[in-house]
Short mmCIF file of C-alpha atoms in Angstrom, two decimals:
data_model
loop_
_atom_site.label_atom_id
_atom_site.label_comp_id
_atom_site.label_asym_id
_atom_site.label_seq_id
_atom_site.Cartn_x
_atom_site.Cartn_y
_atom_site.Cartn_z
CA MET A 22 0.08 0.03 -0.10
CA SER A 23 1.29 3.46 -0.82
CA ALA A 24 1.93 5.95 1.60
CA PRO A 25 -0.79 8.37 0.47
CA ALA A 26 -3.21 5.37 0.21
CA ALA A 27 -2.14 4.29 3.85
CA THR A 28 -3.23 7.80 5.37
CA ALA A 29 -6.21 8.52 3.05
CA PRO A 30 -9.41 9.42 4.96
CA LEU A 31 -11.62 6.43 4.66
CA ARG A 32 -14.52 7.07 2.31
CA ALA A 33 -17.41 5.06 3.93
CA PRO A 34 -20.82 6.58 3.61
CA GLY A 35 -23.46 6.79 6.18
CA VAL A 36 -23.65 4.53 9.24
CA VAL A 37 -20.12 3.26 8.90
CA ALA A 38 -18.72 6.73 8.38
CA ARG A 39 -20.55 7.86 11.68
CA LEU A 40 -19.30 4.76 13.55
CA ASP A 41 -15.76 5.58 12.43
CA GLU A 42 -16.04 9.17 13.78
CA LEU A 43 -17.67 8.02 16.90
CA LEU A 44 -14.95 5.39 17.41
CA GLY A 45 -11.99 7.74 16.65
CA ARG A 46 -12.98 10.99 18.01
CA GLU A 47 -10.15 12.36 20.12
CA VAL A 48 -11.48 12.26 23.74
CA SER A 49 -9.79 12.37 27.23
CA LEU A 50 -8.88 9.06 28.58
CA ARG A 51 -8.50 9.97 32.04
CA ALA A 52 -11.22 7.88 33.23
CA LEU A 53 -9.40 4.78 31.89
CA ALA A 54 -6.11 6.15 33.79
CA LEU A 55 -8.01 6.45 36.94
CA LEU A 56 -9.62 3.05 36.30
CA ARG A 57 -6.13 1.52 36.04
CA VAL A 58 -5.09 2.93 39.17
CA LEU A 59 -8.31 1.40 41.06
CA ILE A 60 -8.29 -1.78 39.21
CA GLY A 61 -4.77 -2.87 40.69
CA PRO A 62 -6.07 -3.29 44.23
CA ILE A 63 -9.09 -5.31 42.71
CA VAL A 64 -6.86 -7.70 40.91
CA LEU A 65 -4.97 -8.00 44.20
CA LEU A 66 -8.11 -8.87 46.08
CA HIS A 67 -9.09 -11.18 43.08
CA LEU A 68 -5.70 -13.16 43.15
CA ALA A 69 -5.43 -13.34 46.90
CA PRO A 70 -7.22 -16.70 47.33
CA PHE A 71 -4.92 -18.06 44.61
CA LEU A 72 -1.82 -16.69 46.19
CA SER A 73 -2.93 -17.76 49.64
CA ASP A 74 -3.51 -21.22 48.45
CA SER A 75 -0.15 -21.43 46.97
CA LEU A 76 1.59 -20.25 49.88
CA HIS A 77 0.13 -23.29 51.66
CA GLY A 78 1.50 -25.39 48.84
CA ARG A 79 -1.83 -26.20 47.19
CA THR A 80 -2.83 -24.99 43.62
CA TYR A 81 -5.69 -25.56 41.55
CA GLN A 82 -4.06 -28.82 40.09
CA ASP A 83 -4.04 -30.42 43.61
CA VAL A 84 -7.96 -30.32 43.69
CA PHE A 85 -10.96 -30.98 41.33
CA HIS A 86 -10.72 -28.71 38.33
CA GLU A 87 -11.87 -29.04 34.75
CA PRO A 88 -9.99 -27.55 31.82
CA TYR A 89 -11.67 -26.15 28.95
CA ALA A 90 -9.68 -27.55 26.35
CA SER A 91 -6.78 -30.41 26.49
CA TRP A 92 -4.57 -28.05 24.37
CA TYR A 93 -4.63 -25.25 26.89
CA PRO A 94 -1.04 -24.99 28.24
CA GLU A 95 -0.74 -25.92 31.77
CA LEU A 96 2.29 -24.77 33.70
CA PRO A 97 4.28 -26.94 36.12
CA GLU A 98 3.29 -26.16 39.72
CA GLY A 99 6.13 -23.77 40.54
CA ALA A 100 5.91 -22.02 37.26
CA TYR A 101 2.10 -21.44 37.77
CA ILE A 102 2.57 -20.04 41.27
CA GLY A 103 5.43 -17.65 39.62
CA VAL A 104 2.88 -16.26 37.17
CA LEU A 105 0.46 -15.65 39.69
CA TRP A 106 2.91 -13.42 41.59
CA LEU A 107 3.78 -12.12 38.39
CA GLY A 108 0.18 -10.76 38.05
CA ALA A 109 0.01 -9.64 41.42
CA ALA A 110 3.45 -7.42 40.90
CA ALA A 111 2.10 -6.26 37.39
CA ALA A 112 -1.35 -5.28 39.22
CA VAL A 113 0.64 -2.94 41.41
CA ALA A 114 3.06 -1.64 38.62
CA MET A 115 -0.21 -0.68 36.62
CA SER A 116 -1.45 1.33 39.54
CA LEU A 117 1.41 2.94 40.28
CA GLY A 118 2.45 3.42 36.85
CA ALA A 119 -0.93 5.08 35.86
CA LEU A 120 -0.77 7.30 39.18
CA ALA A 121 2.79 8.46 38.20
CA ARG A 122 1.86 8.78 34.27
CA LEU A 123 4.54 6.34 33.36
CA GLY A 124 3.19 5.24 29.85
CA THR A 125 5.52 2.31 28.84
CA LEU A 126 5.40 0.78 32.29
CA THR A 127 1.68 0.98 32.48
CA ARG A 128 1.11 -0.40 29.26
CA VAL A 129 3.44 -3.41 29.91
CA ALA A 130 1.77 -3.82 33.44
CA THR A 131 -1.68 -3.68 32.18
CA VAL A 132 -1.14 -6.17 29.41
CA THR A 133 0.85 -8.47 31.77
CA THR A 134 -1.82 -8.18 34.10
CA PHE A 135 -4.56 -9.03 31.76
CA ALA A 136 -2.56 -12.02 30.40
CA VAL A 137 -2.08 -13.53 33.76
CA VAL A 138 -5.85 -13.08 34.92
CA ALA A 139 -7.34 -14.30 31.71
CA TYR A 140 -4.69 -17.27 31.50
CA ASN A 141 -5.55 -18.06 35.24
CA LEU A 142 -9.52 -17.81 34.71
CA PHE A 143 -9.40 -20.17 31.50
CA LEU A 144 -7.42 -23.01 33.23
CA SER A 145 -10.46 -24.44 34.67
CA THR A 146 -14.13 -23.98 34.53
CA THR A 147 -14.28 -24.00 38.21
CA HIS A 148 -12.45 -20.72 38.12
CA VAL A 149 -15.05 -18.89 36.35
CA HIS A 150 -17.36 -16.42 38.00
CA ASN A 151 -19.31 -13.50 36.67
CA ASN A 152 -17.24 -11.11 38.58
CA ARG A 153 -13.95 -12.78 37.53
CA ALA A 154 -15.23 -12.60 33.72
CA TYR A 155 -16.03 -8.92 34.17
CA LEU A 156 -12.64 -8.28 35.55
CA VAL A 157 -10.92 -10.18 32.52
CA ILE A 158 -13.26 -7.99 29.98
CA VAL A 159 -12.30 -4.75 31.82
CA LEU A 160 -8.53 -5.58 31.75
CA GLY A 161 -8.91 -6.64 28.27
CA ILE A 162 -10.03 -3.34 27.14
CA LEU A 163 -7.56 -1.68 29.30
CA ALA A 164 -4.65 -3.51 27.83
CA MET A 165 -5.79 -2.55 24.35
CA ALA A 166 -6.44 0.95 25.02
CA PRO A 167 -3.72 3.67 24.60
CA VAL A 168 -2.02 4.82 27.70
CA ALA A 169 -2.30 8.67 27.21
CA GLN A 170 -4.35 11.70 28.62
CA ALA A 171 -6.32 11.65 25.46
CA GLY A 172 -6.79 9.38 22.26
CA PRO A 173 -9.47 7.64 20.24
CA ALA A 174 -12.91 7.07 21.98
CA TRP A 175 -13.32 3.24 20.96
CA PRO A 176 -12.12 1.89 24.40
CA LEU A 177 -14.53 4.01 26.34
CA TRP A 178 -17.43 3.18 24.07
CA LEU A 179 -16.38 -0.68 24.40
CA LEU A 180 -16.23 -0.49 28.17
CA ARG A 181 -19.57 1.35 28.09
CA PHE A 182 -21.09 -1.40 26.08
CA GLU A 183 -19.74 -4.09 28.35
CA CYS A 184 -20.57 -2.41 31.67
CA ALA A 185 -24.25 -1.81 30.38
CA ALA A 186 -24.38 -5.53 28.99
CA VAL A 187 -23.53 -6.91 32.49
CA TYR A 188 -26.75 -5.14 33.98
CA GLY A 189 -28.54 -5.72 31.04
CA ALA A 190 -28.02 -9.41 30.63
CA SER A 191 -28.60 -10.06 34.18
CA GLY A 192 -31.89 -7.93 34.22
CA LEU A 193 -33.15 -9.64 31.02
CA SER A 194 -32.56 -13.03 32.24
CA LYS A 195 -34.49 -12.48 35.20
CA LEU A 196 -37.49 -10.83 33.03
CA LEU A 197 -37.57 -13.85 30.89
CA ASP A 198 -37.72 -16.25 33.74
CA PRO A 199 -41.31 -16.60 35.17
CA ASP A 200 -39.95 -17.94 38.65
CA TRP A 201 -37.87 -14.81 38.93
CA PHE A 202 -40.47 -12.18 37.63
CA GLY A 203 -43.14 -13.65 39.69
CA GLY A 204 -41.09 -13.51 42.96
CA THR A 205 -40.50 -17.15 43.51
CA VAL A 206 -36.85 -17.13 43.36
CA THR A 207 -36.23 -14.14 45.97
CA TRP A 208 -38.81 -15.73 48.30
CA GLN A 209 -37.39 -18.93 48.22
CA ARG A 210 -33.91 -17.54 48.60
CA VAL A 211 -35.03 -15.71 51.67
CA LEU A 212 -36.98 -18.78 53.10
CA HIS A 213 -33.87 -21.09 52.80
CA ALA A 214 -31.92 -18.25 54.52
CA ARG A 215 -34.46 -17.33 57.27
CA ALA A 216 -31.91 -18.20 60.03
CA ASP A 217 -29.77 -15.51 58.78
CA LEU A 218 -32.54 -13.15 59.45
CA HIS A 219 -32.51 -13.22 63.24
CA PRO A 220 -30.67 -9.89 63.77
CA LEU A 221 -33.58 -7.99 61.89
CA PRO A 222 -36.89 -6.74 63.90
CA ASP A 223 -40.01 -9.28 63.62
CA TRP A 224 -41.68 -6.92 61.44
CA ALA A 225 -38.79 -6.83 59.00
CA VAL A 226 -38.66 -10.63 59.07
CA SER A 227 -42.51 -10.86 58.51
CA VAL A 228 -42.36 -8.54 55.60
CA LEU A 229 -39.26 -10.33 53.80
CA THR A 230 -40.94 -13.64 54.37
CA ASP A 231 -44.23 -12.50 52.84
CA ARG A 232 -44.75 -14.15 49.43
CA ASP A 233 -46.87 -11.01 48.14
CA PHE A 234 -43.78 -8.78 49.04
CA HIS A 235 -41.65 -10.61 46.61
CA THR A 236 -44.19 -10.54 43.86
CA TRP A 237 -43.25 -6.63 43.75
CA ALA A 238 -39.69 -6.73 44.91
CA ALA A 239 -38.60 -9.07 42.17
CA LYS A 240 -40.08 -6.69 39.56
CA ALA A 241 -38.27 -3.72 41.28
CA ILE A 242 -35.06 -5.70 41.13
CA ILE A 243 -35.38 -6.51 37.58
CA LEU A 244 -36.52 -2.94 36.95
CA THR A 245 -33.49 -1.72 38.65
CA GLU A 246 -30.95 -3.80 36.54
CA LEU A 247 -32.61 -2.79 33.23
CA PHE A 248 -32.66 0.88 34.23
CA ILE A 249 -29.22 0.73 35.30
CA ALA A 250 -28.43 -0.81 31.61
CA LEU A 251 -30.36 1.66 29.73
CA GLY A 252 -30.32 4.65 31.81
CA LEU A 253 -26.57 4.98 31.51
CA TRP A 254 -26.57 5.73 28.06
CA SER A 255 -28.75 8.93 28.35
CA ARG A 256 -27.40 12.32 29.67
CA ARG A 257 -30.63 12.94 31.34
CA THR A 258 -30.74 9.67 33.17
CA ARG A 259 -27.00 8.93 33.58
CA TYR A 260 -26.41 10.33 36.92
CA ALA A 261 -29.45 8.55 38.35
CA ALA A 262 -28.48 5.36 36.94
CA VAL A 263 -24.81 5.79 38.40
CA TRP A 264 -26.44 6.59 41.75
CA VAL A 265 -28.75 3.69 41.73
CA ALA A 266 -25.92 1.36 40.44
CA ALA A 267 -23.86 2.29 43.66
CA VAL A 268 -26.80 1.49 45.98
CA PHE A 269 -27.38 -1.61 44.06
CA HIS A 270 -23.73 -2.91 44.40
CA VAL A 271 -23.65 -1.88 48.08
CA THR A 272 -26.81 -3.84 48.63
CA ILE A 273 -25.52 -6.81 46.85
CA GLU A 274 -22.14 -6.78 48.68
CA ALA A 275 -24.05 -6.67 52.12
CA SER A 276 -26.48 -9.54 51.19
CA ALA A 277 -24.34 -12.06 49.19
CA SER A 278 -20.78 -13.29 48.49
CA VAL A 279 -19.79 -11.68 45.22
CA GLN A 280 -16.03 -11.71 45.30
CA VAL A 281 -14.80 -8.52 43.71
CA PHE A 282 -17.83 -7.83 41.90
CA SER A 283 -19.12 -4.77 44.05
CA PHE A 284 -15.52 -3.01 43.76
CA LEU A 285 -15.30 -3.64 40.24
CA GLY A 286 -18.79 -2.63 39.22
CA ILE A 287 -18.56 0.65 41.14
CA CYS A 288 -15.19 1.57 39.75
CA VAL A 289 -16.09 0.78 36.18
CA LEU A 290 -19.00 3.53 36.46
CA LEU A 291 -16.37 6.04 35.98
CA ILE A 292 -16.18 5.48 32.47
CA TRP A 293 -19.67 7.27 32.09
CA ALA A 294 -18.17 10.49 32.82
CA VAL A 295 -18.29 12.85 29.85
CA PRO A 296 -14.55 12.52 28.52
CA SER A 297 -13.54 16.09 28.71
CA THR A 298 -11.32 17.93 31.29
CA ARG A 299 -11.22 21.07 32.75
CA ASP A 300 -14.33 22.43 30.73
CA ARG A 301 -16.03 23.75 33.95
CA VAL A 302 -14.82 26.88 35.87
CA LEU A 303 -14.88 26.91 39.73
CA ARG A 304 -14.02 30.26 41.34
CA VAL A 305 -13.05 29.60 45.11
CA ASP A 306 -11.64 31.52 47.76
CA PRO A 307 -8.21 29.36 47.96
CA GLY A 308 -8.56 29.62 51.80
CA ALA A 309 -11.87 27.77 51.53
CA ALA A 310 -12.12 24.01 52.38
CA LEU A 311 -13.77 23.65 49.06
CA TRP A 312 -10.78 24.63 47.23
CA ARG A 313 -8.57 22.05 49.07
CA VAL A 314 -11.49 19.34 48.44
CA VAL A 315 -11.79 19.98 45.06
CA ARG A 316 -7.89 20.24 44.31
CA ALA A 317 -7.77 16.73 46.22
CA LEU A 318 -10.61 14.78 44.98
CA ASP A 319 -11.07 16.20 41.32
CA TRP A 320 -9.56 13.02 39.97
CA MET A 321 -11.61 13.26 36.73
CA ALA A 322 -10.31 16.85 36.21
CA ARG A 323 -13.79 18.36 35.72
CA PHE A 324 -12.87 21.95 37.11
CA ARG A 325 -10.44 24.85 36.13
CA LEU A 326 -10.05 26.07 39.67
CA GLU A 327 -9.64 29.78 39.73
CA PRO A 328 -8.83 31.71 42.87
CA ALA A 329 -11.52 34.18 44.05
CA PRO A 330 -11.18 37.09 46.54
CA PRO A 331 -11.03 36.13 50.22
CA GLY A 332 -14.58 35.42 51.39
CA ALA A 333 -16.15 35.66 48.01
CA THR A 334 -19.20 33.38 47.13
CA VAL A 335 -18.31 30.32 45.39
CA GLU A 336 -18.93 30.52 41.64
CA LEU A 337 -19.26 27.53 39.00
CA VAL A 338 -19.60 28.38 35.32
CA ASP A 339 -20.76 24.93 33.42
CA ARG A 340 -20.00 23.79 30.21
CA ASP A 341 -23.28 25.42 28.76
CA GLY A 342 -22.19 28.68 30.37
CA THR A 343 -24.85 28.45 33.08
CA THR A 344 -23.33 30.07 36.43
CA LEU A 345 -24.08 28.96 39.84
CA ARG A 346 -23.29 30.71 42.86
CA GLY A 347 -23.11 29.77 46.59
CA ARG A 348 -24.75 26.71 47.99
CA PRO A 349 -25.82 25.46 44.49
CA ALA A 350 -22.52 25.72 43.12
CA VAL A 351 -21.10 23.78 45.96
CA ALA A 352 -23.67 21.04 45.76
CA PHE A 353 -23.04 20.94 42.02
CA ALA A 354 -19.25 20.83 42.42
CA LEU A 355 -19.37 17.99 44.88
CA SER A 356 -21.81 15.85 42.74
CA ARG A 357 -19.03 15.91 40.05
CA LEU A 358 -16.27 14.44 42.36
CA PRO A 359 -16.11 10.66 42.39
CA LEU A 360 -15.84 10.13 46.06
CA THR A 361 -18.63 12.93 47.01
CA ALA A 362 -20.91 12.30 44.02
CA TRP A 363 -23.19 9.95 45.58
CA PHE A 364 -23.76 11.95 48.56
CA ALA A 365 -24.01 15.22 46.67
CA LEU A 366 -26.09 13.92 43.84
CA PRO A 367 -29.59 13.88 45.54
CA THR A 368 -29.02 17.75 46.60
CA LEU A 369 -29.26 18.83 43.03
CA LEU A 370 -32.91 17.75 43.35
CA LEU A 371 -33.42 20.30 46.20
CA PRO A 372 -35.83 23.04 44.66
CA ALA A 373 -33.25 25.79 45.49
CA VAL A 374 -30.51 23.99 43.40
CA ARG A 375 -33.00 23.17 40.74
CA ARG A 376 -33.99 27.00 40.56
CA ALA A 377 -30.36 28.13 40.31
CA ARG A 378 -29.42 25.84 37.50
CA ALA A 379 -32.80 26.63 35.68
CA ALA A 380 -32.04 30.25 35.86
CA MET B 24 -4.72 11.60 9.99
CA VAL B 25 -5.35 8.21 10.91
CA SER B 26 -4.40 5.29 8.61
CA ARG B 27 -7.01 3.22 6.85
CA ARG B 28 -5.71 0.29 8.64
CA ARG B 29 -6.16 1.66 12.05
CA VAL B 30 -9.83 2.48 11.31
CA VAL B 31 -10.51 -0.95 9.92
CA ALA B 32 -8.90 -2.46 12.95
CA ARG B 33 -10.83 -0.46 15.36
CA ARG B 34 -14.21 -1.59 13.50
CA VAL B 35 -13.09 -4.97 13.72
CA ILE B 36 -12.08 -5.15 17.39
CA VAL B 37 -15.45 -3.18 18.66
CA LEU B 38 -17.74 -5.05 16.53
CA GLY B 39 -15.98 -8.38 17.16
CA VAL B 40 -16.05 -7.73 21.03
CA VAL B 41 -19.83 -6.77 20.71
CA LEU B 42 -20.82 -9.57 18.73
CA LEU B 43 -19.01 -12.21 20.91
CA GLN B 44 -20.53 -10.57 24.04
CA LEU B 45 -24.20 -10.75 22.55
CA GLY B 46 -23.11 -14.29 21.39
CA PHE B 47 -22.27 -15.31 25.00
CA ILE B 48 -25.29 -13.50 26.49
CA ALA B 49 -27.53 -15.94 23.98
CA ARG B 50 -25.62 -18.81 24.78
CA GLY B 51 -26.13 -18.47 28.62
CA TYR B 52 -29.93 -19.55 27.99
CA THR B 53 -28.99 -23.03 26.99
CA ALA B 54 -25.35 -23.76 28.40
CA ASP B 55 -24.84 -25.47 31.60
CA HIS B 56 -21.69 -23.02 32.14
CA LYS B 57 -22.87 -19.85 31.46
CA GLU B 58 -19.39 -18.06 30.81
CA PHE B 59 -19.86 -14.30 30.09
CA ALA B 60 -23.50 -14.51 30.31
CA PHE B 61 -23.88 -12.62 33.35
CA GLN B 62 -26.74 -14.23 34.42
CA MET B 63 -26.55 -13.39 38.16
CA PHE B 64 -28.60 -15.28 40.98
CA PRO B 65 -30.53 -17.05 38.53
CA GLU B 66 -32.32 -19.77 40.84
CA SER B 67 -33.11 -20.45 44.22
CA SER B 68 -32.73 -24.19 43.45
CA THR B 69 -31.24 -26.32 46.06
CA TRP B 70 -29.51 -29.80 45.95
CA ARG B 71 -28.05 -32.33 48.13
CA ALA B 72 -26.65 -35.66 46.96
CA ASP B 73 -25.55 -38.98 48.52
CA VAL B 74 -22.03 -39.73 46.80
CA VAL B 75 -20.60 -43.05 47.45
CA ARG B 76 -17.68 -45.15 45.93
CA VAL B 77 -18.72 -48.25 44.42
CA THR B 78 -16.07 -50.97 44.82
CA ALA B 79 -15.33 -53.92 42.65
CA GLY B 80 -16.99 -56.07 45.25
CA GLY B 81 -20.08 -54.26 45.07
CA ARG B 82 -19.70 -52.23 48.50
CA ARG B 83 -21.25 -48.84 48.54
CA VAL B 84 -18.87 -46.71 50.72
CA PRO B 85 -19.84 -42.98 51.37
CA VAL B 86 -17.32 -40.52 50.35
CA GLU B 87 -17.38 -38.64 53.56
CA ILE B 88 -15.34 -41.59 54.89
CA PRO B 89 -11.53 -40.98 54.08
CA TRP B 90 -10.08 -43.79 51.92
CA ASP B 91 -6.46 -44.57 51.01
CA GLY B 92 -5.32 -41.04 52.20
CA TYR B 93 -7.90 -39.35 50.26
CA SER B 94 -11.05 -37.28 51.48
CA TRP B 95 -13.60 -35.85 49.31
CA ASP B 96 -13.80 -32.48 50.96
CA ARG B 97 -9.99 -31.79 50.39
CA LEU B 98 -10.22 -33.10 46.80
CA VAL B 99 -13.26 -31.32 45.73
CA THR B 100 -12.92 -27.86 47.49
CA ASP B 101 -14.73 -25.40 44.96
CA ARG B 102 -18.26 -24.35 43.70
CA GLY B 103 -20.25 -25.59 46.93
CA LEU B 104 -19.39 -29.34 46.26
CA SER B 105 -17.27 -30.11 49.30
CA TYR B 106 -20.11 -31.46 51.53
CA PRO B 107 -22.76 -32.79 49.25
CA SER B 108 -24.82 -34.50 51.65
CA PHE B 109 -25.86 -31.33 53.17
CA ARG B 110 -28.59 -29.15 51.11
CA HIS B 111 -26.92 -26.45 49.33
CA HIS B 112 -28.07 -23.41 47.19
CA ALA B 113 -27.20 -23.97 43.51
CA ASP B 114 -26.15 -20.52 43.33
CA ALA B 115 -25.30 -20.41 39.45
CA GLY B 116 -28.40 -22.57 38.76
CA LEU B 117 -29.15 -26.26 39.00
CA ASP B 118 -27.83 -27.36 35.57
CA ASN B 119 -24.58 -25.58 36.36
CA GLN B 120 -24.16 -27.13 39.78
CA LEU B 121 -24.95 -30.62 38.62
CA ALA B 122 -22.50 -30.30 35.58
CA PHE B 123 -19.85 -29.36 38.12
CA LEU B 124 -20.80 -32.63 40.19
CA ARG B 125 -20.46 -34.88 37.24
CA SER B 126 -17.18 -33.52 36.38
CA ALA B 127 -16.17 -33.81 39.97
CA LEU B 128 -17.16 -37.55 40.16
CA ASP B 129 -15.10 -38.07 36.98
CA TRP B 130 -12.17 -36.10 38.39
CA VAL B 131 -11.98 -37.96 41.68
CA ALA B 132 -12.28 -41.38 39.86
CA GLN B 133 -9.21 -40.29 37.91
CA ASN B 134 -7.07 -38.69 40.23
CA THR B 135 -6.95 -41.10 43.24
CA PRO B 136 -4.36 -43.65 41.90
CA ARG B 137 -3.73 -45.30 45.55
CA ASP B 138 -7.24 -46.37 45.44
CA HIS B 139 -7.36 -50.03 43.89
CA ALA B 140 -10.85 -50.86 45.01
CA THR B 141 -13.15 -48.20 43.88
CA ARG B 142 -14.75 -49.22 40.47
CA TYR B 143 -16.62 -45.90 40.15
CA LEU B 144 -18.27 -42.99 42.01
CA GLU B 145 -21.97 -42.46 42.19
CA ALA B 146 -23.91 -39.64 43.31
CA ARG B 147 -27.82 -39.95 44.11
CA VAL B 148 -28.88 -36.39 43.61
CA THR B 149 -31.92 -34.62 44.99
CA ALA B 150 -32.60 -31.48 43.37
CA TRP B 151 -35.27 -28.91 44.05
CA HIS B 152 -35.52 -26.36 41.10
CA ASN B 153 -36.98 -23.31 42.77
CA ASP B 154 -40.11 -24.32 44.57
CA ASP B 155 -40.83 -27.17 42.21
CA PRO B 156 -41.20 -30.90 43.80
CA PRO B 157 -37.87 -32.53 44.20
CA ARG B 158 -36.33 -34.47 41.32
CA VAL B 159 -33.87 -37.45 41.72
CA GLU B 160 -31.13 -38.24 39.54
CA VAL B 161 -28.27 -40.63 39.66
CA PHE B 162 -24.83 -39.92 38.11
CA ARG B 163 -21.86 -42.03 37.78
CA SER B 164 -18.32 -41.52 37.15
CA ARG B 165 -16.44 -43.13 34.32
CA LEU B 166 -15.33 -46.72 35.19
CA ARG B 167 -12.12 -47.17 36.86
CA ASP B 168 -9.68 -49.78 36.22
CA VAL B 169 -9.16 -51.55 39.41
CA ALA B 170 -6.89 -54.54 38.16
CA GLY B 171 -4.01 -55.04 40.66
#
């Protein structure tokens, strides 16, 4: 292929051209960098039981396991344990590399982490759980994505699709199952686990074991999963979907053993942030607590901080030019920081904040 | 300007992953092992099983009794299979759970070389699919060569 041909713009009409524009559009990849930082500890948590077993001289090879394919390479025990530790070290390097913006180290470490976690997962059918499958998908996309502050949008779109697919597939499978939709599954689960309900007051136990309650609760659960899957795609419903998803994960974590699913699920929600940086202006007195909070917690680079005179009212200029002042500005700013968003988002529904945003 | 090759590669990767994911989700409705199908908490089904070793002489010995230096709960440590005689929740669905049990019978039969007496392992399974009446099934491992 000649050089001019190799760099010629792709002449594809209609849908394909729009797809190419969408996938290739230059966007901020800060969310992926932050995700790499956060995924490292999650990988360690995921590998911990394998590493713990290896320290006690046990691996999957010593107990029941079921290879997917006879040709899949199995390492000698010592080499396998070495690979697991390599994966743990790579996960740490991925996080630290992303934190320190060391591009080559981060890239090599991300690919290595993905390779180790995926290799280990596919060694045996007994290794595969939904949360581990999701972890491999996320690591795979991070391994393919550029390690840069900005780049093409396709890795973000792919992660968004996978994130929505997890909630959508789960919700759809329940919707199509008459036992789930009718409440039988949740009701039976509660009845089987009745002994674990003793810390709850009698009225709560009575409600939770009531068959009619589950007729509606099951539908609420299904609706929640489908709302998250679909709501994330629209800017009008995205924040609500993220807020509901966080509650959903905390509830699951409290009520079931799901390994790393909750941590992973919540961290991946970061990729739904609009992929642009410093496109909102926040004018704050540098002596105010908000200045320090935003400087410390604005991991997604949502704000361009500008110093305001001492004692001045906080002022926030949004992307569309809307200006907020005072408490509505503080509420809005906190709603855009990853650590405070869940607490601050509901305050945006307060009449005073709504009025200020509409003005 | 981005090269044509890169643009095509993007398309292939994104569409490939999307189609693969949709395929896995569809496959989850029929497969025992539902990898990447994300069907979470699919059933309230429960199960229990009496697992025995059947010797060449016809004796039926529960696997809860250690034999030749082996014990079931140390050989089968995962997927809720360690103590089959207790009624358990099939947390990834009954089909998935029983597929694992069948594989575990085969694995134990093939990986206990000091045992020269067992001809096969057998599990008599009682399974409750959600709130349906119990169903009883019998699974057997592959036959072992007990010569010598």
